[in-house]
Short mmCIF file of C-alpha atoms and ligand atoms in Angstrom, two decimals:
data_model
loop_
_atom_site.label_atom_id
_atom_site.label_comp_id
_atom_site.label_asym_id
_atom_site.label_seq_id
_atom_site.Cartn_x
_atom_site.Cartn_y
_atom_site.Cartn_z
CA MET A 1 116.30 82.02 91.78
CA GLU A 2 119.24 81.81 94.19
CA THR A 3 119.48 83.40 97.62
CA ALA A 4 122.70 84.70 99.12
CA SER A 5 123.25 84.63 102.86
CA LYS A 6 124.95 87.30 104.95
CA GLU A 7 127.69 84.95 106.13
CA THR A 8 129.02 84.09 102.66
CA LYS A 9 129.40 87.67 101.47
CA LYS A 10 131.12 89.56 104.31
CA SER A 11 134.64 90.12 103.02
CA GLU A 12 135.12 93.91 103.17
CA THR A 13 133.72 96.95 104.95
CA PRO A 14 132.52 99.43 102.35
CA THR A 15 131.20 102.91 103.13
CA ILE A 16 127.54 103.25 102.27
CA GLY A 17 125.85 106.45 101.10
CA ILE A 18 122.09 106.57 101.63
CA VAL A 19 120.46 109.36 99.64
CA GLY A 20 117.03 110.42 100.90
CA LEU A 21 116.64 109.96 104.66
CA GLY A 22 112.88 109.51 104.93
CA TYR A 23 110.72 106.59 106.02
CA VAL A 24 112.76 104.21 103.85
CA GLY A 25 116.26 105.71 103.85
CA LEU A 26 116.67 106.40 107.56
CA PRO A 27 115.88 102.86 108.84
CA LEU A 28 118.14 101.44 106.12
CA ALA A 29 120.97 103.81 107.07
CA ILE A 30 120.59 102.75 110.71
CA GLN A 31 120.61 99.06 109.76
CA PHE A 32 123.85 99.37 107.72
CA SER A 33 125.41 101.39 110.50
CA LYS A 34 124.34 98.92 113.21
CA SER A 35 125.91 96.18 111.08
CA GLY A 36 129.30 97.88 111.54
CA LEU A 37 129.56 99.84 108.30
CA LYS A 38 130.21 103.55 107.99
CA VAL A 39 127.17 105.32 106.59
CA VAL A 40 126.94 108.75 104.99
CA GLY A 41 123.32 109.94 104.89
CA ILE A 42 122.55 112.62 102.31
CA ASP A 43 119.33 114.64 102.16
CA VAL A 44 118.34 117.94 100.57
CA ASP A 45 116.15 118.85 103.55
CA PRO A 46 118.39 120.84 105.94
CA THR A 47 115.99 120.40 108.88
CA LYS A 48 116.42 116.61 108.68
CA ILE A 49 120.21 116.91 108.60
CA GLU A 50 120.14 119.27 111.59
CA SER A 51 117.93 116.88 113.59
CA LEU A 52 120.09 113.86 112.83
CA ASN A 53 123.30 115.64 113.72
CA ALA A 54 121.68 116.67 117.00
CA GLY A 55 120.87 112.98 117.60
CA LYS A 56 117.15 113.50 117.11
CA SER A 57 114.70 111.43 115.11
CA TYR A 58 111.84 112.96 113.09
CA ILE A 59 110.12 109.60 112.55
CA GLY A 60 107.94 108.43 115.43
CA HIS A 61 109.03 104.77 115.58
CA ILE A 62 112.78 105.51 115.25
CA ASP A 63 114.71 106.10 118.43
CA GLY A 64 116.85 109.27 118.41
CA SER A 65 119.27 107.89 120.99
CA LEU A 66 120.27 105.09 118.60
CA ILE A 67 121.08 107.66 115.90
CA ASP A 68 123.14 109.59 118.43
CA GLU A 69 125.06 106.49 119.50
CA LEU A 70 125.90 105.55 115.89
CA ARG A 71 126.90 109.14 115.12
CA LEU A 72 129.18 109.41 118.17
CA ASN A 73 130.80 106.08 117.26
CA GLY A 74 131.70 107.59 113.88
CA ARG A 75 129.44 105.17 112.00
CA PHE A 76 126.84 107.68 110.84
CA LEU A 77 127.24 111.11 109.28
CA ALA A 78 124.31 113.16 108.00
CA THR A 79 125.04 115.76 105.35
CA SER A 80 123.41 117.84 102.64
CA HIS A 81 126.61 117.93 100.55
CA PHE A 82 126.53 115.59 97.58
CA SER A 83 130.32 115.87 97.41
CA ASP A 84 130.41 113.56 100.46
CA ALA A 85 129.23 110.83 98.08
CA SER A 86 132.80 110.62 96.79
CA ASP A 87 133.76 108.83 100.06
CA CYS A 88 131.18 106.09 99.40
CA ASP A 89 131.59 102.69 97.77
CA ALA A 90 127.84 102.28 97.34
CA LEU A 91 125.13 104.89 96.87
CA ILE A 92 121.57 103.81 97.63
CA LEU A 93 118.77 106.11 96.46
CA CYS A 94 115.63 106.27 98.61
CA VAL A 95 113.97 109.40 97.23
CA PRO A 96 110.25 110.00 96.56
CA THR A 97 108.47 108.78 93.43
CA PRO A 98 105.12 110.60 93.54
CA LEU A 99 102.56 111.30 90.82
CA ASN A 100 102.36 114.74 89.21
CA GLN A 101 99.14 116.78 89.00
CA HIS A 102 98.06 114.72 85.95
CA ARG A 103 98.53 111.54 88.04
CA GLU A 104 101.52 110.52 85.93
CA PRO A 105 104.89 109.33 87.31
CA ASP A 106 107.09 112.14 88.59
CA LEU A 107 110.66 110.87 88.32
CA SER A 108 112.17 114.29 88.96
CA TYR A 109 113.49 113.36 92.44
CA VAL A 110 115.23 110.25 91.11
CA LEU A 111 116.69 112.06 88.12
CA GLU A 112 117.82 115.11 90.11
CA THR A 113 119.46 112.85 92.68
CA GLY A 114 121.22 110.91 89.91
CA ALA A 115 122.45 114.15 88.32
CA SER A 116 123.71 115.46 91.70
CA LEU A 117 125.61 112.24 92.44
CA ALA A 118 127.05 111.67 88.96
CA PRO A 119 130.12 113.95 89.33
CA TYR A 120 131.18 112.01 92.45
CA LEU A 121 131.05 108.47 91.06
CA LYS A 122 134.35 106.64 91.42
CA SER A 123 135.45 103.69 89.42
CA GLY A 124 133.59 100.68 90.86
CA THR A 125 130.96 102.62 92.83
CA LEU A 126 127.62 100.82 93.13
CA VAL A 127 124.53 102.95 92.50
CA CYS A 128 121.35 101.20 93.61
CA LEU A 129 117.83 102.60 93.35
CA GLU A 130 115.28 101.59 96.02
CA SER A 131 112.39 103.94 95.12
CA THR A 132 109.28 102.22 93.78
CA THR A 133 108.93 102.86 90.04
CA TYR A 134 108.02 101.43 86.64
CA PRO A 135 110.21 98.81 84.92
CA GLY A 136 113.00 100.42 82.95
CA THR A 137 113.64 103.38 85.29
CA THR A 138 117.01 102.10 86.50
CA GLU A 139 118.36 100.82 83.18
CA ILE A 140 117.11 103.73 81.06
CA ASP A 141 116.20 106.89 83.01
CA LEU A 142 118.60 106.75 85.96
CA ARG A 143 121.40 105.26 83.90
CA GLY A 144 121.03 108.14 81.40
CA VAL A 145 121.61 110.92 83.97
CA LEU A 146 124.41 109.02 85.72
CA GLU A 147 126.31 108.38 82.48
CA SER A 148 125.87 111.86 81.05
CA GLY A 149 126.80 113.55 84.34
CA SER A 150 129.84 111.39 85.04
CA GLY A 151 131.19 110.59 81.57
CA LYS A 152 131.37 106.98 82.84
CA THR A 153 129.62 103.87 81.55
CA ALA A 154 127.25 101.83 83.71
CA GLY A 155 128.21 98.18 83.97
CA VAL A 156 131.78 99.06 82.93
CA ASP A 157 133.02 101.94 85.12
CA PHE A 158 130.38 101.79 87.83
CA HIS A 159 127.79 99.26 88.95
CA LEU A 160 124.06 99.86 88.63
CA ALA A 161 121.30 97.93 90.41
CA TYR A 162 117.72 98.09 91.67
CA SER A 163 116.49 96.74 95.00
CA PRO A 164 112.95 97.64 96.08
CA GLU A 165 112.22 98.64 99.63
CA ARG A 166 109.76 96.47 101.56
CA GLU A 167 108.68 98.10 104.78
CA ASP A 168 105.95 97.49 107.32
CA PRO A 169 106.20 100.68 109.38
CA SER A 170 103.54 100.05 112.04
CA ASN A 171 104.59 96.47 112.77
CA PRO A 172 106.98 96.32 115.75
CA GLU A 173 107.83 92.69 114.83
CA SER A 174 109.08 93.74 111.38
CA LYS A 175 112.85 94.26 111.33
CA VAL A 176 114.71 95.69 108.32
CA GLU A 177 117.33 92.93 108.44
CA GLN A 178 114.72 90.16 108.42
CA ILE A 179 112.82 91.23 105.30
CA PRO A 180 114.16 89.35 102.24
CA LYS A 181 115.59 91.79 99.71
CA LEU A 182 115.18 91.46 95.95
CA VAL A 183 118.21 92.61 93.95
CA GLY A 184 118.52 92.99 90.16
CA GLY A 185 121.54 94.38 88.32
CA LEU A 186 122.31 95.91 84.95
CA THR A 187 124.89 93.13 84.48
CA GLN A 188 125.61 90.03 86.50
CA THR A 189 128.65 91.76 88.02
CA CYS A 190 126.48 94.73 89.02
CA ARG A 191 124.05 92.34 90.67
CA ASP A 192 126.80 90.42 92.48
CA ARG A 193 128.20 93.68 93.80
CA ALA A 194 124.78 94.79 95.06
CA VAL A 195 124.16 91.39 96.68
CA ALA A 196 127.54 91.60 98.46
CA ILE A 197 126.80 95.11 99.73
CA TYR A 198 123.31 94.32 101.05
CA ALA A 199 124.51 91.06 102.60
CA HIS A 200 126.38 93.13 105.20
CA ALA A 201 123.08 94.29 106.66
CA ILE A 202 120.23 92.07 105.46
CA ASN A 203 119.83 88.38 106.31
CA THR A 204 118.35 87.11 103.05
CA ILE A 205 119.09 88.52 99.62
CA VAL A 206 117.14 87.26 96.62
CA PRO A 207 119.00 87.95 93.36
CA VAL A 208 116.69 88.24 90.34
CA GLU A 209 117.32 88.27 86.61
CA SER A 210 117.39 92.04 85.97
CA CYS A 211 116.56 95.47 87.35
CA LYS A 212 113.28 95.31 85.42
CA VAL A 213 112.22 92.07 87.13
CA ALA A 214 112.90 93.62 90.55
CA GLU A 215 111.01 96.81 89.60
CA ALA A 216 108.07 94.81 88.25
CA ALA A 217 108.00 92.53 91.33
CA LYS A 218 107.66 95.51 93.65
CA LEU A 219 104.76 96.82 91.56
CA LEU A 220 103.11 93.39 91.63
CA GLU A 221 103.32 93.38 95.44
CA ASN A 222 101.62 96.77 95.70
CA ILE A 223 99.04 96.16 92.97
CA PHE A 224 98.13 92.89 94.70
CA ARG A 225 97.26 94.89 97.82
CA SER A 226 95.39 97.60 95.98
CA VAL A 227 93.23 95.11 94.04
CA ASN A 228 92.45 92.97 97.10
CA ILE A 229 91.57 96.00 99.22
CA ALA A 230 89.25 97.17 96.41
CA LEU A 231 87.61 93.74 96.40
CA VAL A 232 86.77 93.84 100.12
CA ASN A 233 85.69 97.47 99.85
CA GLU A 234 83.26 96.51 97.09
CA LEU A 235 82.02 93.48 99.05
CA LYS A 236 81.55 95.67 102.13
CA VAL A 237 79.06 97.87 100.25
CA ILE A 238 77.23 94.88 98.72
CA TYR A 239 77.04 92.84 101.94
CA ASP A 240 75.92 95.90 103.88
CA LYS A 241 72.88 96.17 101.58
CA MET A 242 72.20 92.49 102.36
CA GLY A 243 72.46 93.11 106.09
CA ILE A 244 75.70 91.10 106.35
CA ASP A 245 78.73 92.38 108.28
CA ILE A 246 81.84 92.16 106.07
CA TRP A 247 84.09 91.95 109.13
CA GLU A 248 82.33 88.80 110.31
CA VAL A 249 82.57 87.40 106.78
CA ILE A 250 86.34 87.97 106.65
CA GLU A 251 86.83 86.37 110.08
CA ALA A 252 84.88 83.34 108.85
CA ALA A 253 86.72 83.09 105.51
CA LYS A 254 90.12 83.39 107.10
CA THR A 255 89.68 80.11 108.97
CA LYS A 256 90.42 78.43 105.62
CA PRO A 257 94.00 77.23 106.02
CA PHE A 258 94.95 77.55 102.33
CA GLY A 259 94.18 79.70 99.30
CA PHE A 260 92.83 82.71 101.21
CA MET A 261 94.53 85.77 102.64
CA PRO A 262 92.51 88.38 104.57
CA PHE A 263 92.37 92.00 103.45
CA TYR A 264 90.29 94.58 105.28
CA PRO A 265 88.03 97.39 104.08
CA GLY A 266 88.51 101.02 105.06
CA PRO A 267 87.60 104.63 104.26
CA GLY A 268 89.93 104.75 101.23
CA LEU A 269 93.56 104.08 100.41
CA GLY A 270 96.43 105.95 102.03
CA GLY A 271 100.20 105.99 102.27
CA HIS A 272 103.03 106.73 99.93
CA CYS A 273 102.73 103.43 98.05
CA ILE A 274 99.40 101.72 97.44
CA PRO A 275 97.39 104.71 96.09
CA ILE A 276 100.29 105.77 93.84
CA ASP A 277 102.52 102.94 92.67
CA PRO A 278 99.96 101.03 90.55
CA PHE A 279 99.64 104.13 88.34
CA TYR A 280 103.36 103.95 87.55
CA LEU A 281 102.58 100.70 85.76
CA SER A 282 99.40 102.03 84.11
CA TRP A 283 101.40 104.86 82.61
CA LYS A 284 104.21 102.62 81.39
CA ALA A 285 101.75 100.04 80.02
CA ARG A 286 100.31 102.65 77.65
CA GLU A 287 103.74 102.87 76.02
CA VAL A 288 103.36 99.25 74.91
CA GLY A 289 99.71 99.71 73.90
CA GLN A 290 98.24 97.96 76.95
CA THR A 291 95.60 99.04 79.42
CA THR A 292 95.70 98.03 83.09
CA ARG A 293 92.03 97.25 83.71
CA PHE A 294 92.38 95.67 87.17
CA ILE A 295 94.45 98.62 88.38
CA GLU A 296 92.03 101.23 87.04
CA LEU A 297 88.98 99.44 88.46
CA ALA A 298 90.60 98.97 91.87
CA GLY A 299 91.57 102.68 91.84
CA GLU A 300 87.99 103.64 91.01
CA ILE A 301 86.49 101.53 93.82
CA ASN A 302 89.02 102.62 96.43
CA THR A 303 88.67 106.29 95.47
CA ALA A 304 84.89 106.07 95.90
CA MET A 305 85.13 104.90 99.54
CA PRO A 306 85.26 108.33 101.23
CA GLU A 307 81.98 109.22 99.48
CA TYR A 308 80.43 106.03 100.83
CA VAL A 309 81.64 106.86 104.34
CA VAL A 310 80.20 110.38 104.10
CA ASN A 311 76.83 108.83 103.17
CA VAL A 312 76.95 106.60 106.25
CA CYS A 313 77.70 109.72 108.35
CA MET A 314 74.61 111.38 106.85
CA GLN A 315 72.49 108.36 107.83
CA ALA A 316 73.93 108.40 111.36
CA LEU A 317 73.11 112.10 111.75
CA ASN A 318 69.66 111.54 110.26
CA GLY A 319 69.09 108.97 112.97
CA VAL A 320 69.38 111.75 115.56
CA SER A 321 67.44 114.28 113.40
CA LYS A 322 70.48 116.28 112.34
CA SER A 323 71.95 117.23 108.99
CA VAL A 324 75.61 117.33 108.05
CA LYS A 325 75.30 121.07 107.50
CA GLY A 326 75.96 122.80 110.79
CA SER A 327 77.00 119.61 112.60
CA SER A 328 80.24 119.33 114.52
CA ILE A 329 82.17 116.18 113.60
CA LEU A 330 85.27 114.72 115.20
CA ILE A 331 87.38 112.44 113.00
CA LEU A 332 89.55 109.94 114.86
CA GLY A 333 92.83 109.29 113.06
CA LEU A 334 94.79 111.35 110.56
CA ALA A 335 97.51 108.78 109.91
CA TYR A 336 96.75 106.45 107.02
CA LYS A 337 97.48 103.31 109.06
CA PRO A 338 97.44 102.39 112.76
CA ASN A 339 100.02 103.52 115.29
CA VAL A 340 102.22 105.59 112.93
CA ASP A 341 102.69 109.31 112.38
CA ASP A 342 102.54 109.02 108.57
CA ASP A 343 99.67 111.01 107.06
CA ARG A 344 100.70 110.84 103.41
CA GLU A 345 97.72 110.41 101.05
CA SER A 346 95.56 109.78 104.12
CA PRO A 347 91.85 109.40 103.26
CA THR A 348 91.09 111.46 106.37
CA TYR A 349 92.05 114.58 104.42
CA VAL A 350 89.46 113.72 101.77
CA LEU A 351 86.85 113.04 104.47
CA ILE A 352 87.53 116.41 106.13
CA GLU A 353 87.19 118.21 102.80
CA LYS A 354 84.00 116.40 101.77
CA LEU A 355 82.29 116.94 105.13
CA GLU A 356 83.32 120.60 105.29
CA LYS A 357 82.04 121.13 101.75
CA LEU A 358 78.66 119.91 103.00
CA GLY A 359 78.76 122.52 105.76
CA ALA A 360 80.04 120.47 108.74
CA GLU A 361 82.55 121.81 111.23
CA VAL A 362 85.28 119.18 111.36
CA ALA A 363 87.95 118.62 114.01
CA TYR A 364 90.41 115.74 114.24
CA ASN A 365 92.15 113.71 116.92
CA ASP A 366 95.34 111.75 116.37
CA PRO A 367 97.70 110.84 119.24
CA HIS A 368 100.53 110.42 116.70
CA ILE A 369 100.04 113.66 114.73
CA PRO A 370 99.53 116.67 117.01
CA THR A 371 99.58 119.19 114.14
CA VAL A 372 98.76 118.93 110.43
CA ARG A 373 101.95 119.38 108.41
CA PRO A 374 101.88 121.25 105.10
CA THR A 375 100.94 118.94 102.22
CA ARG A 376 100.95 119.57 98.50
CA GLU A 377 97.37 118.36 98.02
CA HIS A 378 95.71 119.93 101.10
CA PRO A 379 97.74 123.04 101.94
CA HIS A 380 94.77 124.85 103.55
CA LEU A 381 94.55 122.21 106.32
CA ALA A 382 98.15 122.80 107.54
CA GLY A 383 98.48 124.02 111.12
CA ARG A 384 95.27 122.46 112.47
CA THR A 385 95.83 120.71 115.76
CA SER A 386 94.55 117.49 117.24
CA VAL A 387 91.76 118.04 119.78
CA PRO A 388 90.92 115.84 122.78
CA ILE A 389 88.21 113.19 122.41
CA ASN A 390 84.94 114.16 124.08
CA ASP A 391 81.20 113.66 123.74
CA ASN A 392 80.34 117.23 122.75
CA PHE A 393 80.31 116.54 119.01
CA ASP A 394 77.27 115.74 116.88
CA LEU A 395 79.11 112.77 115.38
CA ILE A 396 82.39 110.91 115.73
CA LEU A 397 83.91 109.22 112.68
CA LEU A 398 86.71 106.72 113.21
CA ALA A 399 89.07 106.63 110.22
CA THR A 400 92.26 104.99 111.59
CA ASP A 401 92.46 101.96 113.86
CA HIS A 402 95.04 103.27 116.32
CA GLN A 403 95.44 101.06 119.38
CA ALA A 404 94.48 104.06 121.54
CA TYR A 405 90.98 103.95 120.02
CA ARG A 406 90.65 100.20 120.56
CA ASP A 407 91.39 100.81 124.24
CA TYR A 408 89.21 103.92 124.61
CA ASP A 409 85.90 103.54 126.43
CA PHE A 410 83.17 105.09 124.25
CA SER A 411 80.35 103.19 125.97
CA THR A 412 78.91 106.27 127.71
CA PHE A 413 79.05 108.49 124.59
CA LYS A 414 75.70 109.94 123.51
CA CYS A 415 76.67 111.08 120.00
CA PRO A 416 76.57 108.56 117.13
CA ILE A 417 79.88 106.95 116.17
CA VAL A 418 80.68 105.73 112.67
CA ASP A 419 83.51 103.20 112.64
CA THR A 420 85.24 102.49 109.30
CA ARG A 421 87.72 99.98 110.78
CA ASN A 422 85.71 97.72 113.09
CA CYS A 423 87.97 99.16 115.76
CA ILE A 424 85.86 100.30 118.69
CA ASN A 425 85.53 97.68 121.39
CA LYS A 426 83.67 99.64 124.05
CA LYS A 427 80.81 100.80 121.86
CA PRO A 428 78.33 103.62 122.44
CA HIS A 429 74.58 103.22 122.16
CA SER A 430 74.51 104.70 118.63
CA TYR A 431 77.15 102.88 116.59
CA LEU A 432 77.38 102.25 112.85
CA LYS A 433 80.08 100.53 110.81
CA ALA A 434 80.98 102.08 107.45
N1 LIG B 501 107.33 104.64 103.20
C1 LIG B 501 107.20 103.37 102.90
O1 LIG B 501 106.65 102.59 103.70
C2 LIG B 501 107.74 102.80 101.58
C3 LIG B 501 107.76 101.41 101.41
C4 LIG B 501 108.28 100.88 100.25
C5 LIG B 501 108.75 101.72 99.24
N2 LIG B 501 108.71 103.07 99.41
C6 LIG B 501 109.27 103.89 98.32
O2 LIG B 501 110.51 104.42 98.76
C7 LIG B 501 110.72 105.73 98.19
C8 LIG B 501 110.98 106.74 99.30
O3 LIG B 501 109.84 106.78 100.14
P1 LIG B 501 109.86 107.41 101.58
O4 LIG B 501 108.59 106.97 102.22
O5 LIG B 501 111.13 107.13 102.30
O6 LIG B 501 109.81 108.97 101.22
P2 LIG B 501 110.12 110.22 102.20
O7 LIG B 501 109.42 111.38 101.60
O8 LIG B 501 109.82 109.82 103.61
O9 LIG B 501 111.67 110.41 102.10
C9 LIG B 501 112.31 110.85 100.95
C10 LIG B 501 113.48 111.71 101.37
O10 LIG B 501 114.21 112.07 100.18
C11 LIG B 501 114.66 113.40 100.35
N3 LIG B 501 114.97 113.93 99.01
C12 LIG B 501 114.14 114.39 98.06
N4 LIG B 501 114.84 114.76 96.95
C13 LIG B 501 116.14 114.50 97.22
C14 LIG B 501 117.34 114.65 96.50
N5 LIG B 501 117.34 115.15 95.25
N6 LIG B 501 118.48 114.28 97.08
C15 LIG B 501 118.50 113.81 98.35
N7 LIG B 501 117.40 113.64 99.10
C16 LIG B 501 116.23 113.98 98.54
C17 LIG B 501 113.51 114.10 101.05
O11 LIG B 501 113.95 115.29 101.69
C18 LIG B 501 113.09 113.02 102.04
O12 LIG B 501 113.80 113.13 103.26
C19 LIG B 501 109.48 106.01 97.36
O13 LIG B 501 109.72 105.61 96.03
C20 LIG B 501 108.43 105.10 97.97
O14 LIG B 501 107.42 104.77 97.04
C21 LIG B 501 108.23 103.63 100.56
#
């Protein structure tokens, strides 16, 4: 496997089209633009286009003033017109790849985007998919809509590649340009073209054998996390029965300087990737007559965690002679990971629903998410607002390890607190880990 450095590949200044300006597309658009390239950002959501053209960011950790500066310097244009793709030398697709209601891959966003862009492909345009997906999506599914919509042939008239996004949204040390980027192409020329394009903005490019290898590598990365999180979640339950604190065990194990990498338990999986992506592979594996036993088992264990947490809440309430029914419960944290405003697939939603089903009155606090946005899976929770933290609840359940909660002084609180993240430093009298 070779790596290509930025210095060796900077020989032209292409215009880059980024399609899908969400958590992945917007930072990438900014990075290309900061690197001196002209970027056209395309999104079907008119509110996002309006915000960007007003120099405003809709993602907490992205600074609106930077977008404004790039826009005023003529290096960033946000648009909802796919016809603007005809000005671009490379089109990078960063659109969602969710599961449908049967928990099967929903490629509709990728395919619709491909169909919308196809009429605007020029000779030599690079089309590169970044969305996480099963192996074969780029070379078969996306290629199909691009070729039929353009009348052009991939690998001959236009270049086709796949380069998975790797992002660490809550980590301020993580910079887009510093994360090595895998790139696979339909042909070697496609791959070389993609490597040259990304080398304008990313320090280390790692060319791989094919689009399928790059697609499969991204799935391996996410399945690795899902399986390891399931392992510590299972051990948490077992060690708890033995009176052993899993958090102390992980701290001890992580002193081993080789062959061990810490993963931490929690109230269930969240985010756009880890709860979803492994099932892209499960679905595809069935096509070749294989079952994905590790993936299914990890999914089962991780999905059972909210139920476990609810049971610990019941015990905590029992300890103060209360039942869940009729109790008021405050959940700390709606985001699925610390210090971000991303609530996608957050286990907090499941916790709210389970506790309310048992008759509790549930409120939430999240300094990063003042109001619950509409979601496909939990539409009835939309519009609820974050409430201040206070001691007037029957129970507090910590679901997300935001720094604000680490710093908060709970030591005088009278109500029991259940902590699923080993997060609370200044503990109350009645404190349980879950
Ligand atoms: N968020 C992460 O940390 C992360 C990390 C690695 C990989 N990924 C993968 O990257 C992909 C995108 O994820 P995201 O988190 O940026 O999603 P997102 O929902 O934040 O953003 C997707 C954007 O695409 C837009 N869109 C939808 N259909 C479109 C279309 N037909 N044409 C143009 N725009 C369209 C949406 O309006 C939205 O702005 C997914 O496949 C995801 O699995 C995400």
